[in-house]
PDB file of C-alpha atoms in Angstrom:
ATOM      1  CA  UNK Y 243       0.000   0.000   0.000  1.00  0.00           C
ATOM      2  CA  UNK Y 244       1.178   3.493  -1.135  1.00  0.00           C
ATOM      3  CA  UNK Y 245       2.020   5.523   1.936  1.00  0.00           C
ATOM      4  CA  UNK Y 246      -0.035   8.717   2.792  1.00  0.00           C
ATOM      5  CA  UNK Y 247       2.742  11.281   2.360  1.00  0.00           C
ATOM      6  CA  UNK Y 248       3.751   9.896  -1.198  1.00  0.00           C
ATOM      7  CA  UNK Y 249      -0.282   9.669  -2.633  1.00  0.00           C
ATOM      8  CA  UNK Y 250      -0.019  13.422  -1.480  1.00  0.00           C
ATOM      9  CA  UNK Y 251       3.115  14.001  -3.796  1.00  0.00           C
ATOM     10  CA  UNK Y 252       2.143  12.193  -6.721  1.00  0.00           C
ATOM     11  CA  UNK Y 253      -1.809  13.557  -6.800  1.00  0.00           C
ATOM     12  CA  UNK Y 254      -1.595  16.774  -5.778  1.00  0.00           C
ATOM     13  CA  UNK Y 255       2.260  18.445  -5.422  1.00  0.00           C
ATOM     14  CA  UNK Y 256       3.541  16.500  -8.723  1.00  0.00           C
ATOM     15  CA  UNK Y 257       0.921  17.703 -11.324  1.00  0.00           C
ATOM     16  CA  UNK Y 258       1.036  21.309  -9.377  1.00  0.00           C
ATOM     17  CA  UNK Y 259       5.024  21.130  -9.976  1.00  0.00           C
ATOM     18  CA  UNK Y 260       4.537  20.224 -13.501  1.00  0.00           C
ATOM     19  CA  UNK Y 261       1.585  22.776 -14.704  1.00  0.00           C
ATOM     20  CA  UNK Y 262       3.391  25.299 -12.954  1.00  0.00           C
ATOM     21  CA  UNK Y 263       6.278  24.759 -15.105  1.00  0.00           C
ATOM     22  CA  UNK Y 264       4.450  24.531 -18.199  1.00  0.00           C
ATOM     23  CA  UNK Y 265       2.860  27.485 -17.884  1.00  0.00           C
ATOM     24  CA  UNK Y 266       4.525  29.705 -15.241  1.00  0.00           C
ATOM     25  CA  UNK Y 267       2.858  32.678 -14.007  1.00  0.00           C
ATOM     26  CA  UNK Y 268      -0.487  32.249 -16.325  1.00  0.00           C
ATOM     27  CA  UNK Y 269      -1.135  28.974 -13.497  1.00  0.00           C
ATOM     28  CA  UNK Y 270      -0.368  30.683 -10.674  1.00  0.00           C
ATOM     29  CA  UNK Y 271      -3.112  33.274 -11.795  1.00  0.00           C
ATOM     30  CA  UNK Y 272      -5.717  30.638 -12.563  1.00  0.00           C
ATOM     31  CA  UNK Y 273      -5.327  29.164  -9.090  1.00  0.00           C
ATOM     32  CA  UNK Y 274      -5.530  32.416  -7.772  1.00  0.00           C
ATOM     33  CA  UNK Y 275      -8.742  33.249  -9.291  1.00  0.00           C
ATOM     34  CA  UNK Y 276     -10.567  29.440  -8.768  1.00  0.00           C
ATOM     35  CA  UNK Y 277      -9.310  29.877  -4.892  1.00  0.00           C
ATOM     36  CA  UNK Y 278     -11.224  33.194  -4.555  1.00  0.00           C
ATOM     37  CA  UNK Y 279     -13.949  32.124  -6.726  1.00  0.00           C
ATOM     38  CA  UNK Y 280     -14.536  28.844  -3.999  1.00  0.00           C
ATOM     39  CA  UNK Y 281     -13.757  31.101  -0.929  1.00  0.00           C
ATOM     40  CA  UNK Y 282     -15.037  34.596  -1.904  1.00  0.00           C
ATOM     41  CA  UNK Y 283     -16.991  34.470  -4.832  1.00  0.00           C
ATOM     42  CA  UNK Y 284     -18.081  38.248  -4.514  1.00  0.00           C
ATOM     43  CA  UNK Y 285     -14.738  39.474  -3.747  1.00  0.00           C
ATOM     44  CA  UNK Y 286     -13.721  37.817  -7.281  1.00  0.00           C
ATOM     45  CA  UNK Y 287     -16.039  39.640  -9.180  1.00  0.00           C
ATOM     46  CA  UNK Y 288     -14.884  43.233  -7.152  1.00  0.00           C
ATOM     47  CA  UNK Y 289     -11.496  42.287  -8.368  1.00  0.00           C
ATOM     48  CA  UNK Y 290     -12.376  41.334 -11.774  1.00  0.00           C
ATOM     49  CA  UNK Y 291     -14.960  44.018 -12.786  1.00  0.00           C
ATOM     50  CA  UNK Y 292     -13.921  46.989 -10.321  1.00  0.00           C
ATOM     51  CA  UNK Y 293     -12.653  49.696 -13.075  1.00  0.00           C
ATOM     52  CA  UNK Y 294     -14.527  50.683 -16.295  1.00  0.00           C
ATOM     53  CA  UNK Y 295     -11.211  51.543 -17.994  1.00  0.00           C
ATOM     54  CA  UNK Y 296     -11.436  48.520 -19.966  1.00  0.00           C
ATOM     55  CA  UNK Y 297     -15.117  48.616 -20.455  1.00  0.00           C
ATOM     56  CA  UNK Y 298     -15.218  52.223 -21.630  1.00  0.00           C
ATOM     57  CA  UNK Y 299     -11.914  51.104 -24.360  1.00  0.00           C
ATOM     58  CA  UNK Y 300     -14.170  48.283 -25.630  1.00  0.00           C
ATOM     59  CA  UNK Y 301     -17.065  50.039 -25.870  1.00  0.00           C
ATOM     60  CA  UNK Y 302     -15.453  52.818 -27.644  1.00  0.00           C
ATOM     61  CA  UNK Y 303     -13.771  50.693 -30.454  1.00  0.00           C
ATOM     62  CA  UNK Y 304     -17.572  49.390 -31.138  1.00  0.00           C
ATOM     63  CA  UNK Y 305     -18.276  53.009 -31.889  1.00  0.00           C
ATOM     64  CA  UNK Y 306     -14.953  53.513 -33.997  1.00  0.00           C
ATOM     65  CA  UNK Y 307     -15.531  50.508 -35.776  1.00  0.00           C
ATOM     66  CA  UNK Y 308     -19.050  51.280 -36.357  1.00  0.00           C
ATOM     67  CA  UNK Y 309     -18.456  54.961 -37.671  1.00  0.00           C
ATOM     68  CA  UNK Y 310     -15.835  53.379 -40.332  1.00  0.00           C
ATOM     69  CA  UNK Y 311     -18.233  51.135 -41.677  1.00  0.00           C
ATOM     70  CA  UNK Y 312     -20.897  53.279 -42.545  1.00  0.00           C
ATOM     71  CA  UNK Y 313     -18.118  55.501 -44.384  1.00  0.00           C
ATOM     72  CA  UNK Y 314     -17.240  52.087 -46.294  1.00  0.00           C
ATOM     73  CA  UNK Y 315     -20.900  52.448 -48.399  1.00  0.00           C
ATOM     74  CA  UNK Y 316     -19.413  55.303 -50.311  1.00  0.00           C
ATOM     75  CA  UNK Y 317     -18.080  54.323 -53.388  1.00  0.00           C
ATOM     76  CA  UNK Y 318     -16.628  56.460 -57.080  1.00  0.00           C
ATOM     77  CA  UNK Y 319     -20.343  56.384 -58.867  1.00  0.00           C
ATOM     78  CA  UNK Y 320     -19.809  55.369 -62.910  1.00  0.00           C
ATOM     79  CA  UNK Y 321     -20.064  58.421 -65.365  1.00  0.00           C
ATOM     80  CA  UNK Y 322     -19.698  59.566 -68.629  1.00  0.00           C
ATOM     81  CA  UNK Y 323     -16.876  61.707 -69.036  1.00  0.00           C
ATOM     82  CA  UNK Y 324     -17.527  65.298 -68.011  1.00  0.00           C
ATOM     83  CA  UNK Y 325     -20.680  64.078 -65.927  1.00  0.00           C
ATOM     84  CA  UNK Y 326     -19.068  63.979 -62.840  1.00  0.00           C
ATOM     85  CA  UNK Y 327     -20.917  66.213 -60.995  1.00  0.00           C
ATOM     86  CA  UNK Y 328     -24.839  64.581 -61.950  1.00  0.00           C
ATOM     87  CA  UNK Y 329     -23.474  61.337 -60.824  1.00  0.00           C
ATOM     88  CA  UNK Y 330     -22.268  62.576 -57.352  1.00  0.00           C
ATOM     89  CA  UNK Y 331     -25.405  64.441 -57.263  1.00  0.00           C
ATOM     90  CA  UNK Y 332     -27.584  61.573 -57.993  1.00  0.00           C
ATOM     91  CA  UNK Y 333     -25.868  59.727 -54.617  1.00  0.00           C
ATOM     92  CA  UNK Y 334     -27.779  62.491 -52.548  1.00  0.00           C
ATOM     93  CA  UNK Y 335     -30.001  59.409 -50.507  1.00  0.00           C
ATOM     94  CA  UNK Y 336     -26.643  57.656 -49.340  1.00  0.00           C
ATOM     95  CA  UNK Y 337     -25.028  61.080 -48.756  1.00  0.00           C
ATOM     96  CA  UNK Y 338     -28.322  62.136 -46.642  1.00  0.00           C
ATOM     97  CA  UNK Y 339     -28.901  58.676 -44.589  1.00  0.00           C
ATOM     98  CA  UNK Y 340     -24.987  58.670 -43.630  1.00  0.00           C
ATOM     99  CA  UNK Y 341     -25.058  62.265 -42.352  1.00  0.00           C
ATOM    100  CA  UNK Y 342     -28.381  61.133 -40.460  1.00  0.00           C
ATOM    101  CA  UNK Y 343     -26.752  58.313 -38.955  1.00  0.00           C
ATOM    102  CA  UNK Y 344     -23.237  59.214 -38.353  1.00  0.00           C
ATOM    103  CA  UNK Y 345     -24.871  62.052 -36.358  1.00  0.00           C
ATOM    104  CA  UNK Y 346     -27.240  59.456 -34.838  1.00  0.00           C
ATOM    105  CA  UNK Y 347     -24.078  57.346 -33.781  1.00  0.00           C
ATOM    106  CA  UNK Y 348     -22.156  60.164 -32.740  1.00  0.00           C
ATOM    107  CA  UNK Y 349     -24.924  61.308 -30.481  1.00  0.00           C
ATOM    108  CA  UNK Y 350     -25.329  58.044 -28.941  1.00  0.00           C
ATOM    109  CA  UNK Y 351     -21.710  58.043 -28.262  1.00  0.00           C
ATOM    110  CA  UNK Y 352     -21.366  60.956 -26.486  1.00  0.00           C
ATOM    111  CA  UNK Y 353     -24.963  59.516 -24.308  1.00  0.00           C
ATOM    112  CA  UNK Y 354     -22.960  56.289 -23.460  1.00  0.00           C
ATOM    113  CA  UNK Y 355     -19.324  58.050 -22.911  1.00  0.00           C
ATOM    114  CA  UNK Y 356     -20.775  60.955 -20.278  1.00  0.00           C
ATOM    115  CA  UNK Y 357     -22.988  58.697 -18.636  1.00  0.00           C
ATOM    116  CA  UNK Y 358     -20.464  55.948 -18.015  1.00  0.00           C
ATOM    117  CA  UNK Y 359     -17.966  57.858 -16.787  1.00  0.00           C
ATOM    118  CA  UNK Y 360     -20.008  58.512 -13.768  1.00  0.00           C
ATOM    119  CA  UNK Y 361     -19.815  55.119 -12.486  1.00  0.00           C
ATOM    120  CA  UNK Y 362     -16.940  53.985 -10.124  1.00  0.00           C
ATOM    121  CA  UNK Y 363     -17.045  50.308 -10.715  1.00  0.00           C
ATOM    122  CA  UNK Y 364     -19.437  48.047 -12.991  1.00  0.00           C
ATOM    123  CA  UNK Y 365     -20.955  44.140 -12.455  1.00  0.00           C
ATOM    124  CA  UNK Y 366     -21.492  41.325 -14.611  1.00  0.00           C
ATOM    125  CA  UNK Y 367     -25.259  42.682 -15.312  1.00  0.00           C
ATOM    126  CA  UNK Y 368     -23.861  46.409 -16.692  1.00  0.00           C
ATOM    127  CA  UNK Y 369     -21.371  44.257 -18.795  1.00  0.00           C
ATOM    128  CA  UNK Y 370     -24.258  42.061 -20.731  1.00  0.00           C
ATOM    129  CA  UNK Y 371     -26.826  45.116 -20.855  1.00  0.00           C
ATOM    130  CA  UNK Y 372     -23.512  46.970 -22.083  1.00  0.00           C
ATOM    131  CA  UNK Y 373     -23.199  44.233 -24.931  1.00  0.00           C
ATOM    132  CA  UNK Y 374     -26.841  44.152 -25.816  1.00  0.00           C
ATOM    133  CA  UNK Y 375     -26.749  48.116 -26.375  1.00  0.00           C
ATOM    134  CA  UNK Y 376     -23.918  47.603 -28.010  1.00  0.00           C
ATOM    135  CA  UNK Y 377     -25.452  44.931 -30.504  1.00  0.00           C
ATOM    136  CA  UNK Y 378     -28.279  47.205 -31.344  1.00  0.00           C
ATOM    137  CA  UNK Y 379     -26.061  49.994 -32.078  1.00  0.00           C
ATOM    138  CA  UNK Y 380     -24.017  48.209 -34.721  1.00  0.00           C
ATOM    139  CA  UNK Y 381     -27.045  47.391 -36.555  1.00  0.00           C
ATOM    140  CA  UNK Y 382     -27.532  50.802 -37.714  1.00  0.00           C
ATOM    141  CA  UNK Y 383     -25.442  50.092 -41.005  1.00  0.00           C
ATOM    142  CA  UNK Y 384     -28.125  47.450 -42.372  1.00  0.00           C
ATOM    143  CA  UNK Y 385     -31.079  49.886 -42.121  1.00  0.00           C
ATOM    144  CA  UNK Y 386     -28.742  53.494 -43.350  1.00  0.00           C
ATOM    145  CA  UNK Y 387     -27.962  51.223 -46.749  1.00  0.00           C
ATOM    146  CA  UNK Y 388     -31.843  49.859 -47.145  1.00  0.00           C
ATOM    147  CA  UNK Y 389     -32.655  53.787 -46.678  1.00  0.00           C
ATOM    148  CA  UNK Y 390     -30.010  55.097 -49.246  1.00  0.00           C
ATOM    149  CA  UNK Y 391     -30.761  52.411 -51.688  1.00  0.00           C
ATOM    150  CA  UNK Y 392     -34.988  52.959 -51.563  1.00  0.00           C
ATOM    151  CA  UNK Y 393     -34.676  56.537 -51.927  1.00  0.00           C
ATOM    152  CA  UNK Y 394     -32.712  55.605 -55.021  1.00  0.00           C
ATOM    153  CA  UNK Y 395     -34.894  53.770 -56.197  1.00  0.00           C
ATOM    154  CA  UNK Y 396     -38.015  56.154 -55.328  1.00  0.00           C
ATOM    155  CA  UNK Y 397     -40.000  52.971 -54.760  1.00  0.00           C
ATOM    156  CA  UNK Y 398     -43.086  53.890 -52.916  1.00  0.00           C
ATOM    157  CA  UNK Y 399     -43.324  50.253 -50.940  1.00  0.00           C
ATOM    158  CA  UNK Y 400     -39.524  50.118 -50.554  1.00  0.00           C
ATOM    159  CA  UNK Y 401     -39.339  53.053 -48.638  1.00  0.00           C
ATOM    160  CA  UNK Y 402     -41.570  52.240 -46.392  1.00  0.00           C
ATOM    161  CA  UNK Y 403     -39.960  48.716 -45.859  1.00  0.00           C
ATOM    162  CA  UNK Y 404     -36.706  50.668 -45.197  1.00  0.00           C
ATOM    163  CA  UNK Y 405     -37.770  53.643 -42.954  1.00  0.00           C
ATOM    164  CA  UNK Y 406     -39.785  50.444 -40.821  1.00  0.00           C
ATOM    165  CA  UNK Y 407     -36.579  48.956 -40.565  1.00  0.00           C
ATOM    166  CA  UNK Y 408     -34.602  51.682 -39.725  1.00  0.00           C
ATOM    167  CA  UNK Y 409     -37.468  53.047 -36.924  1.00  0.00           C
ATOM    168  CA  UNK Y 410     -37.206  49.249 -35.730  1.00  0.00           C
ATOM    169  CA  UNK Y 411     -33.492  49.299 -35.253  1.00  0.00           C
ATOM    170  CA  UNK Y 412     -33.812  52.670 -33.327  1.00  0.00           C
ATOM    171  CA  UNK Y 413     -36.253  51.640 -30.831  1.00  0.00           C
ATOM    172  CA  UNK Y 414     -34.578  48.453 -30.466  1.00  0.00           C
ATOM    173  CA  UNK Y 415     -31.549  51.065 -29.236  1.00  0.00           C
ATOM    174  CA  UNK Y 416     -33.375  53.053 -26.929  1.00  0.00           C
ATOM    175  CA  UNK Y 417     -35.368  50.376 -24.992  1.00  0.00           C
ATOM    176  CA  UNK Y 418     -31.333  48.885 -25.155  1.00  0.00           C
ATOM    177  CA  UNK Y 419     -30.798  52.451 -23.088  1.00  0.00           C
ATOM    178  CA  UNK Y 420     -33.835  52.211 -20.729  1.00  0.00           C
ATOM    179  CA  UNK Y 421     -32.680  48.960 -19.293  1.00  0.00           C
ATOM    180  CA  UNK Y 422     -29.420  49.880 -19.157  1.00  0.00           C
ATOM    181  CA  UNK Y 423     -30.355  53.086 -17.368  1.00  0.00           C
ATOM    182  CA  UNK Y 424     -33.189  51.530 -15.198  1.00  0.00           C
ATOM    183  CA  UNK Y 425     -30.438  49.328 -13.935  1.00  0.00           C
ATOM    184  CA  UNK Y 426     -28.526  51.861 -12.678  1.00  0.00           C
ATOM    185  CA  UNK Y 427     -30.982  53.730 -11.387  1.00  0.00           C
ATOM    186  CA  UNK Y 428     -31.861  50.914  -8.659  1.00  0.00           C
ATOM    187  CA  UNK Y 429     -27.886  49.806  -8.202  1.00  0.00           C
ATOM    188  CA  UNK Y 430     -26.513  53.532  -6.772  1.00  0.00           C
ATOM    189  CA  UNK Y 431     -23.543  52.014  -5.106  1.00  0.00           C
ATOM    190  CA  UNK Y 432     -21.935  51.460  -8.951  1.00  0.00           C
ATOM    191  CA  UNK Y 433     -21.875  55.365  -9.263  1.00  0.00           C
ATOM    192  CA  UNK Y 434     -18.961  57.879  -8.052  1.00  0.00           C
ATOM    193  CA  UNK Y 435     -19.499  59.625  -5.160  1.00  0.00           C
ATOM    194  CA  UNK Y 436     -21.085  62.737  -6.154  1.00  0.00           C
ATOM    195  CA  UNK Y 437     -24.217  62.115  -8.189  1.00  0.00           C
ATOM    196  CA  UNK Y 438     -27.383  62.812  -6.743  1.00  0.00           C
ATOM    197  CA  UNK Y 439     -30.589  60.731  -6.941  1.00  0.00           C
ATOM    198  CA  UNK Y 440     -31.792  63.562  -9.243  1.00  0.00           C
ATOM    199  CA  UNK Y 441     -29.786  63.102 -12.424  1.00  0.00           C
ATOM    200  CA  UNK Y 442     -31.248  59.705 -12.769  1.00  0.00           C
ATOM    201  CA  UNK Y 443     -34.649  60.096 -11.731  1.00  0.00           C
ATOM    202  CA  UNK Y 444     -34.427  63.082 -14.484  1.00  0.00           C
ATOM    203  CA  UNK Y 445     -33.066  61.375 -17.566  1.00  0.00           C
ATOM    204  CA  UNK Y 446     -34.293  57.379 -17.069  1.00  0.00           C
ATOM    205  CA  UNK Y 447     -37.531  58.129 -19.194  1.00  0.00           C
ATOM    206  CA  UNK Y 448     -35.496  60.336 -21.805  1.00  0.00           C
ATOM    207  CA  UNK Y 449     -35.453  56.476 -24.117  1.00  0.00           C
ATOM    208  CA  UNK Y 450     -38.970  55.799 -23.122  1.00  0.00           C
ATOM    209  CA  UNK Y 451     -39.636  59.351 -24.925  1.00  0.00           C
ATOM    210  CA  UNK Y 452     -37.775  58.206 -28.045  1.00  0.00           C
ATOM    211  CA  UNK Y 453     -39.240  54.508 -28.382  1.00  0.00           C
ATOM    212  CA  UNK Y 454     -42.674  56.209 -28.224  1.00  0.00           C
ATOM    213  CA  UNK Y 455     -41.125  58.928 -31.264  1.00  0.00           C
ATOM    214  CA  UNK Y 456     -39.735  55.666 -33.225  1.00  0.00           C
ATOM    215  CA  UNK Y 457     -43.183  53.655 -32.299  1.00  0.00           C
ATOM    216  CA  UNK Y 458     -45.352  56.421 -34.283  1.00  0.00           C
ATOM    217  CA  UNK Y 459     -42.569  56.703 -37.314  1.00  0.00           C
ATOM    218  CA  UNK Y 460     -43.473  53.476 -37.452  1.00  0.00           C
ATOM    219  CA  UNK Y 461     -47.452  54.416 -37.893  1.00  0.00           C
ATOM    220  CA  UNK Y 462     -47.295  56.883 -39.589  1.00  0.00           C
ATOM    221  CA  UNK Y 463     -45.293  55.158 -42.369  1.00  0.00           C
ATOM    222  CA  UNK Y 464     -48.032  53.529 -43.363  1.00  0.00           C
ATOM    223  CA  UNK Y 465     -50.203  56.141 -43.883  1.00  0.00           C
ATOM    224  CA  UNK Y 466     -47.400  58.845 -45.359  1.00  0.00           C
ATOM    225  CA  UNK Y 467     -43.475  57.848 -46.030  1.00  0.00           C
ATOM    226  CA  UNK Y 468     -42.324  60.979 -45.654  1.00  0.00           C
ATOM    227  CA  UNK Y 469     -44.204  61.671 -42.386  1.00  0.00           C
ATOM    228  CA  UNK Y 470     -42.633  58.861 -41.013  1.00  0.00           C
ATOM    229  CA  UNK Y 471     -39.283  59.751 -42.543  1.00  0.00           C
ATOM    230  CA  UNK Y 472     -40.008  63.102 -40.632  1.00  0.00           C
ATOM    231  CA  UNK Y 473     -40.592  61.703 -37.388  1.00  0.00           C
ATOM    232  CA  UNK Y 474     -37.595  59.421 -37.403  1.00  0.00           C
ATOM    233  CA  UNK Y 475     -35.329  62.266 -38.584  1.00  0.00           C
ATOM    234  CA  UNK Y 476     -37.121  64.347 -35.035  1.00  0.00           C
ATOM    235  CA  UNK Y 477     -36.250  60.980 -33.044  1.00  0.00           C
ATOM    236  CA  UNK Y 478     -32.384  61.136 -34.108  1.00  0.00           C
ATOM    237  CA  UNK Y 479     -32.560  65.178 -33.161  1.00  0.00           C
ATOM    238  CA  UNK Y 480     -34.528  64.369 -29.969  1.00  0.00           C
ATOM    239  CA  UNK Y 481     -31.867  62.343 -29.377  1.00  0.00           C
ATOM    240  CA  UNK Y 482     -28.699  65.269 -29.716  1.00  0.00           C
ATOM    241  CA  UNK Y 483     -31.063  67.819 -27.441  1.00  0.00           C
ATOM    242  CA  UNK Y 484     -31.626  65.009 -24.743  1.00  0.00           C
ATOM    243  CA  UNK Y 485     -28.204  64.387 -24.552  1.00  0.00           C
ATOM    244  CA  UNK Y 486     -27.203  68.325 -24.366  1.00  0.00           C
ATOM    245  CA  UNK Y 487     -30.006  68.284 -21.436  1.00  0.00           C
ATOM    246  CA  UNK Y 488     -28.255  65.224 -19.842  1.00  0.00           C
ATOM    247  CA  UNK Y 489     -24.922  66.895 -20.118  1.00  0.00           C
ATOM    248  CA  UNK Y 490     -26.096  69.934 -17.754  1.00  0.00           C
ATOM    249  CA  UNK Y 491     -27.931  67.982 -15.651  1.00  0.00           C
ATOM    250  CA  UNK Y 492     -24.648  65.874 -15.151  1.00  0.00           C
ATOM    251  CA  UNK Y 493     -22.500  69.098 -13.954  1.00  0.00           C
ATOM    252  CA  UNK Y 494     -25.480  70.053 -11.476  1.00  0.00           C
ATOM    253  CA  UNK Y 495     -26.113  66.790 -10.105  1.00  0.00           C
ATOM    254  CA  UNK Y 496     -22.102  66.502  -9.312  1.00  0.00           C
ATOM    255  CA  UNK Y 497     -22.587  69.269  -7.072  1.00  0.00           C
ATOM    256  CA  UNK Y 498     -25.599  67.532  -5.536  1.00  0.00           C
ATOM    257  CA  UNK Y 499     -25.128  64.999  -2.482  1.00  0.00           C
ATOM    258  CA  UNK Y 500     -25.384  61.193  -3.635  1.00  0.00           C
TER     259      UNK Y 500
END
């Protein structure tokens, strides 16, 4: 029979010695995290998820990436020699749904860059709503192309397929910000010290405001495209002045008390 002391070597010390080898410090940090996950499974996730450095550098190269494909739908239009001009006229519905939605990205940008850079720390829950919002957002692309190409076209039904879609995408985004904001608003101990209760009690039903906007672009494509073309246009703007408000509420409510 095996003694005790050598059973201990050979099933626990020996494979330790030789992982540890293998892979040096990249072990030591696994053990390290499974030995705080058994014994302090909270303290893990502290450790893990405390900054939003990280989070806010992710998040960002979404946007970057996002911005340069939408620029990727311009392309050199064919022409006739000395007909230039007509042909980069005649791309007026791409030009027009990229300005739309570069400004609709930027805005949403500068939404999730102020806002997050109020909170301290983040959790596992402000990571997967952050993905989600995230998802929505790079689906703008898909709809600004369907757009450009229907107004090309001038098809009646096509344009209302598109603007649908696009209206769809956006409300998709905001209810994406009203959970994300909702959340927050019931987990205070995520923000900096600083905020008051105000600033989110003031701005959680600024995406409930837009999905309503997007929800009657929506009807009132059916009835009259460029209604609805109107009111998705005054949901994008809505957007850029609820953000400005945000932005001033933000400096008063760091001189409020948390």
């Amino acid at each position: 029979m095996t003694p005790p002391h050598q059973l201990l070597y050979f099933d626990l010390i020996l494979p330790y010695q030789v992982l540890e080898k293998q892979f040096g410090r990249q072990f030591e940090k696994l053990i390290t995290v499974i030995t705080c996950e058994l014994w302090y499974p909270k303290t893990l996730w502290e450790v893990l998820i405390l900054k939003t450095d990280r989070f806010q550098a992710f998040s960002d190269g979404i946007f970057a990436i996002l911005i340069t494909i939408l620029v990727l739908e311009f392309h050199i239009p064919d022409y006739q020699p000395g007909h230039l001009l007509a042909a980069l006229l005649a791309q007026w519905p791409l030009i027009l749904s990229y300005v739309f939605s570069y400004f609709y990205v930027g805005t949403l940008w500068l939404f999730h860059h102020d806002y997050f850079n109020m909170l301290q720390r983040i959790d596992r829950n402000v990571n997967m709503l952050n993905l989600l919002m995230l998802f929505s957002i790079t689906l703008l692309d898909y709809p600004m192309s369907l757009v450009a190409d229907a107004l090309t076209t001038g098809n009646r039904q096509d344009m209302q397929t598109a603007f649908i879609v696009y209206d769809l995408v956006a409300l998709f985004i905001s209810a994406t910000f009203y959970f994300m904001y909702a959340y927050l608003h019931h987990h205070q101990d995520l923000k900096k010290p600083g905020i008051s209760m105000a600033f989110y009690t003031a701005i959680k039903f600024d995406p409930v405001r837009s999905v309503t906007i997007y929800g009657l672009a929506i009807v009132a494509t059916f009835w009259s495209v460029w209604l609805g073309a109107i009111l998705l246009a005054g949901g994008i703007i809505f957007h850029f002045l609820a953000y400005l408000r945000m932005s001033r509420q933000l400096e008063q409510a760091k001189g409020g008390t948390a």
